[in-house]
Structures are given as structure tokens and as C-alpha cells.
Amino acid sequence: MKTKQCPLPYNPKDLIQLAHGGGGKLTHELISTMFYPAFSNPILNEQHDGAIFDCKEGRMAYTTDSFVVDPIFFNGGDIGDLAVNGTVNDLTCCGATPLFLTAAFIIEEGFPMSDLQRIVESMKKASQKAGVAIVTGDTKVVDKGKCDKIFINTSGIGIIDPNIHIHSDRIEEGDSIIISGKIGQHGICILSTRESLGFETDVASDTASLNHMIQSLSESVPIHFMRDPTRGGLSSTLNEIADSASVRIELDEESLPIGESVLSACELLGLDPLYIANEGLMLIFVPKKHAEKTVELLKQFPEGKDACIIGKVTAKNTDGAVLLNTLYGGQRIIEMLRGEQLPRIC
Amino acid sequence: MNEYNCFRDRDLVDALAQRIRQRISRKWVIMEMCGGQTNAIARFRLEDLLPQDLELVHGPGCPVCVTPQTIIDQAIELAQEPDVIFASFGDMVRVPGVNDSLLSVRSKGADVRIVYSPLDAVRLAKENPDKQIVFFAIGFETTLPVYALALKNAIHANLNNFSLLTSLVTVPAAVASLMEDPENRVQGLLAAGHVCAVTGLEEYEKLAHCYHLPICVTGFEPADILWGIYNCVDQLEKGENSVRNNYSRIVNPQGNIKALEACNLYFEPIDQEWRGMGIISQSGLKIRKEYEHYDAFVRYKITQKRSCYTEICLAGDIMKGKIQPTDCPLFGQKCTPDQPLGASMVSSEGACAAYYKYKRNENKAMSITL
């Protein structure tokens, strides 16, 4: 005979409640027991309404990004490290050394506290790895159903070395184009976790902060331009660059680094890896004579171990265009992504 | 070397292209039936490797393209019913009806789910007993067995909230219709391997014999397609009219007998409208009367209407192989993937969409090369 048991008592502390964002006691508890200990640094610990810090003369870079990824936990990372790495990499693209981040959370009522703890821990690790401090933040809780689990916004400030000038105007005819790793990893990883697709893959997200690698590179190589090819993939980013710099870009299909699992998943789902999102890649434009050295230097970092030259700038002061030299000697246009890439029937 | 690299190998592709160039002695027009073949040809620029005497024309083998606009409008209407979860393949949701697309009504609150398989829709039906799940079942013989399986599973699970809105088409009747067109230019056919893997080759043997049409069954990788083209040219040069299975690693001449049995159990032939091509006799399939409970047309008392829209572009002529996409004056001007005006631009698998993606600005690309 079954013995009657009391159900486990409902513990409101296990779940995020509206009051955690209400500015009262629960908000204070959440901040002081979770956020302050994890992100502790002298500026944050002042517990001011905003972050107060000294600034030097010169140029700074300032950026913001919001993260709404679903699922929030995936192979290779989670929404937390994505939020830190994304903003760090955006600053890095500007040629800046990232210094400070803000973190704002919009959380759905009923979100498990343990998941929030896990996300905050990974933000802590990612910010430590990137060498940035999370100096101020905000927490809001919305009614159940008003947002999907958790959204995070991070803003970042970085300082730009006076000798570094990263601008699309600096791209020159003959520049080599280098990618720091294999393409399509993040997008395929996220797609594969959507249960409706019903396929499994070992592909892990490439999410990573690239600032240390790029900083080291910029000490030895005059980088003309760089950008991280995130949403819309390599094709969309290259088209943006070609347009804004009025340059013609040629890629060599043979040299594109695509992992076998990503290639197989793309063939299966009818997707083009050139349009799949990345989160830990940098596209770098350097003078041709520095191309080999750039690849060599990138390869010294784990995030750059698959770095390679994928193409070149073949003309300047022209209509922006991205062309692909196919495996068989033909050439075709590479367009910007139209709408979302949707799985096809065949 | 994985399978993709193996059938994309440059030396192999070059050698096959050279054999085609050596074999051809006069002009020939060959149609590739399937949008997958068209896309591979455009994506890998295979036409650049072929002799000028060989003209490839692009057939009506894109299931999204040939789905009539009236059915798309009926799907959009159904998707807006409050108790309906409307499930569809991803590439159908973008196709515009008269005023909306499934994607645009989703943003207005309709419950439209993009799924990868009809079996996901069966799962949705099990998980949502208080909702009606309608799956937009479009496609050729390739997709048919999985619809049969979905019906089988739904019947087995005794589901009363699952139905298919069908627009199903079959290849052989369409080929016959193309060949009987007095203006037909097609002299050889590349049949789609994945369709033949289900159906087998019997119907194609009849077509080859009846219309003196050499047919080669191909896969979708560059080497597969070139091997099929070589065999088609070889037959044309010899004056042969047979079916050659150039995709024997996948296609069994008898087809997939189990799949065919399941399809015959649940579906029966009907006259079917093809977008851009009109009604073709016995070229479609509907759910048999015994299973009409699962037929969304019956469940929602929808009358199948013939499209009253006239397409102002030349998609019909393009899909019949009479002209090339770039011959249409609207191509790339008023008709683009963002605002498609005709069948072969509505899906990324369509010939016009493939030309737009890979071959538009060809002159620009050429001048850049020079």
C-alpha cells in the first residue's frame, strides 16, 4: 500500500516572481545574493545608480546588443556567455579594448532561480575570460507569457588605441580576407536543438570572446577592417562591407572552412552555410603581404585554430559586390540573406 | 572523403564535362525536371562547363511553385480559424496569396507552425487535443509516403483533430502533358532521383517509349547531374529512347514497394491544377473517400476552385521549357523573390528564383571577371 506523502512544499525562492523586479525586498535580495557576488568589482561594488569611472583622453567605442536566443542553454554555451561575448566582440570590431559592460535582464515570471544562477555564473566566467567588468545593470520581471524565459541586454564601452584605425574606408584593392574559424557552427547548433527538427549533431556553438586574440594580432599586423559575421552569416556581413566600402570581394569556394557536420546538416535541411549565424568568428581585412602572418598568429589561439584566407578585394570605388569563385572555375554572385532561412520541403 | 566531396570532386566533374563535350555533335535541348537539379546546376555553375550546343531548360519540378494560389488562400483562411494550429513546411509559409501569406497572418496572431515533417504535425495533434491540427500537404511523390505514414499514425492513435490540406502532384502525367504540347522543345529528360526512388521506373519506361524521349534518372550532386547529362546526350546521339538509371545508389527500378502500397492505400489520382500550367489530367492525388475524415477539404467543407488569377509573367512557358527565366521581361525587374509574380519565383527551388540568386547580374559578374 502506498503511504500518503506530503508534496514538496512550494518554495517561491526557487522561481522568479514579479516582486524580484519590483524594486523592493526581493529585488534587493536577488541583487545582493546573486549579481553582486558574481560580478563583484570596485565600480559595481559602489552600488550607485550608475557606474562611475575615470576616462582618458582619446577615442572610445560604445555598443549595445540584446540577446533573445532560444534555447537559452545549448551545446557550447548559453544566453549568458553569448551576451558577454557578443558585446565584447562588437567592441573588438571597432578596434577597441573592451573595458566595461552593463547587463540588463528581462525575466519571465516563474523562471527557475537555478537557471538564472547558471546564466549569471557563465556571464561571470565569460567576462573574466575577456577581462571586462560588468559595472552596472538592471532587472525587470514581466508577467508569465509576456517574454520567453529570459532576455538579456548588454552594453559595452572600450578604449581605442590611438594607433588603431578600423574603418571600411581603409579597405584597399588587393587586401586579403581572413576568417578566424569554421563557419555556421552556432546557427546549426541552435537549429539542431529545436525539437521539431528531430536531428542530432555534435556541432557546438562557437561563442567566444575574441578580444585577446585580435589585440595580439593588431600589435603585429595593420588590420584595415574587421567585423564579426553573426546573424545573416558570412554572406550578409560581406555584402554589408562591400556596400559600405564600395569594393568588390571575391571568395574562393574551395577555401571556405566548413565543418563536416555543418555541411551535412545544411545539405539535409536545405540551408546554405554562408548564411548561417556565427558567434565567435572574425572577418579580417589585411594587406596581402600580411595575410600569411595573420593566419599564423590567429592559429596560436584556440579560437583561431581554423583560421584561413578565404578571398580578396579585387576592386575599389565600384558597385559593392560579393562573388564566389566556384570549385569548377565558374563565378556566381553571393547575395545578402533575404528574410529568414527556412527549412525547405525538398 | 565524405559523400558530398566525393560527388563534387573537381577532377571527376571536369572529366565528365569533357566527355559531354566530346560526345555532342549537334544542338540538343534537355530538361531537368526537378528544382533541386536546377538549383545545383545554377549554384555550381555547371552550365559554364557544358558545350554551347547543349541547352538546359528547367521543368516544373518545384512543389511549392506549382501549388495553386487558390489553395494557398484557402490555407491562409484556415490558418486564421481560432481553434486551428496550421502546420507547414518552411518554404510554403512565405508564398504570397492574394492579400497575405501564412507568415504574415502568423504575425497577426494565427497559429502557424513551421515543422520539418508531417509526423511533427501528428505529434502536435496528440499534444493539443483541444485544437485542430491541419498540415499543408503539398509535394510530389517524394513526400507522399510520409503523408501516408502520418495518416497511418493518426488513424492508429485514433486522432480526431488531425487533417491534411492536400495539393499533391505526380511527375509522369506532367511529363506527358509537356510532351504533347505542340510547341514542345524538350528532346531529353533528366528525371529526379528522389521521386524515382519512391515510384520506380515503370511509368518512365512508358513515357520514353511513347514520346521517343530519352530519360536519365539523376541525383543532385554535380557529378550525378553531369553523368545524367552525358547519358542523355549519348542516347540522343545514338537515337535511343530508353530510361537509364544514373542514380542507382539510391534508385531501385521497382521503387519503394512498401511506400507505394501505403500511398495507394490512402490516396487516389485526380485531375490537378498546377500553378502556371493549368489543370493536367490525372496528375494529382487526393485522400481516398474511406479516409476523408482526415481530408481538410471535407472537414472544413472547402470547395476546390480553379485559380481565377492570371499570371502576368511567363512562368508557365518557363516551366514547360519554352523559354529561359531571363527571357521574361518581368524577371528581376517587377518579379523578384521578395515580390514574386509567378510560380517559378515563389520558392527558392524555382527556376526563376535560382536564376535570380545565382545568375542575376551575370553580365556584371562577367565584366568583373574580365
PDB file of C-alpha atoms in Angstrom, chain A residues 168-169 225 227 239-247:
ATOM      1  CA  SER A 168      35.711  50.299 -44.067  1.00  0.00           C
ATOM      2  CA  ASP A 169      37.335  53.240 -45.930  1.00  0.00           C
ATOM      3  CA  PHE A 225      38.923  46.333 -41.240  1.00  0.00           C
ATOM      4  CA  ARG A 227      33.648  42.579 -38.430  1.00  0.00           C
ATOM      5  CA  ASN A 239      27.699  42.252 -48.592  1.00  0.00           C
ATOM      6  CA  GLU A 240      27.381  44.972 -45.944  1.00  0.00           C
ATOM      7  CA  ILE A 241      31.123  45.550 -46.119  1.00  0.00           C
ATOM      8  CA  ALA A 242      31.188  45.544 -49.950  1.00  0.00           C
ATOM      9  CA  ASP A 243      28.371  48.087 -49.984  1.00  0.00           C
ATOM     10  CA  SER A 244      29.731  50.434 -47.356  1.00  0.00           C
ATOM     11  CA  ALA A 245      33.307  50.360 -48.698  1.00  0.00           C
ATOM     12  CA  SER A 246      32.275  50.261 -52.389  1.00  0.00           C
ATOM     13  CA  VAL A 247      34.555  47.296 -53.007  1.00  0.00           C
TER      14      VAL A 247
END
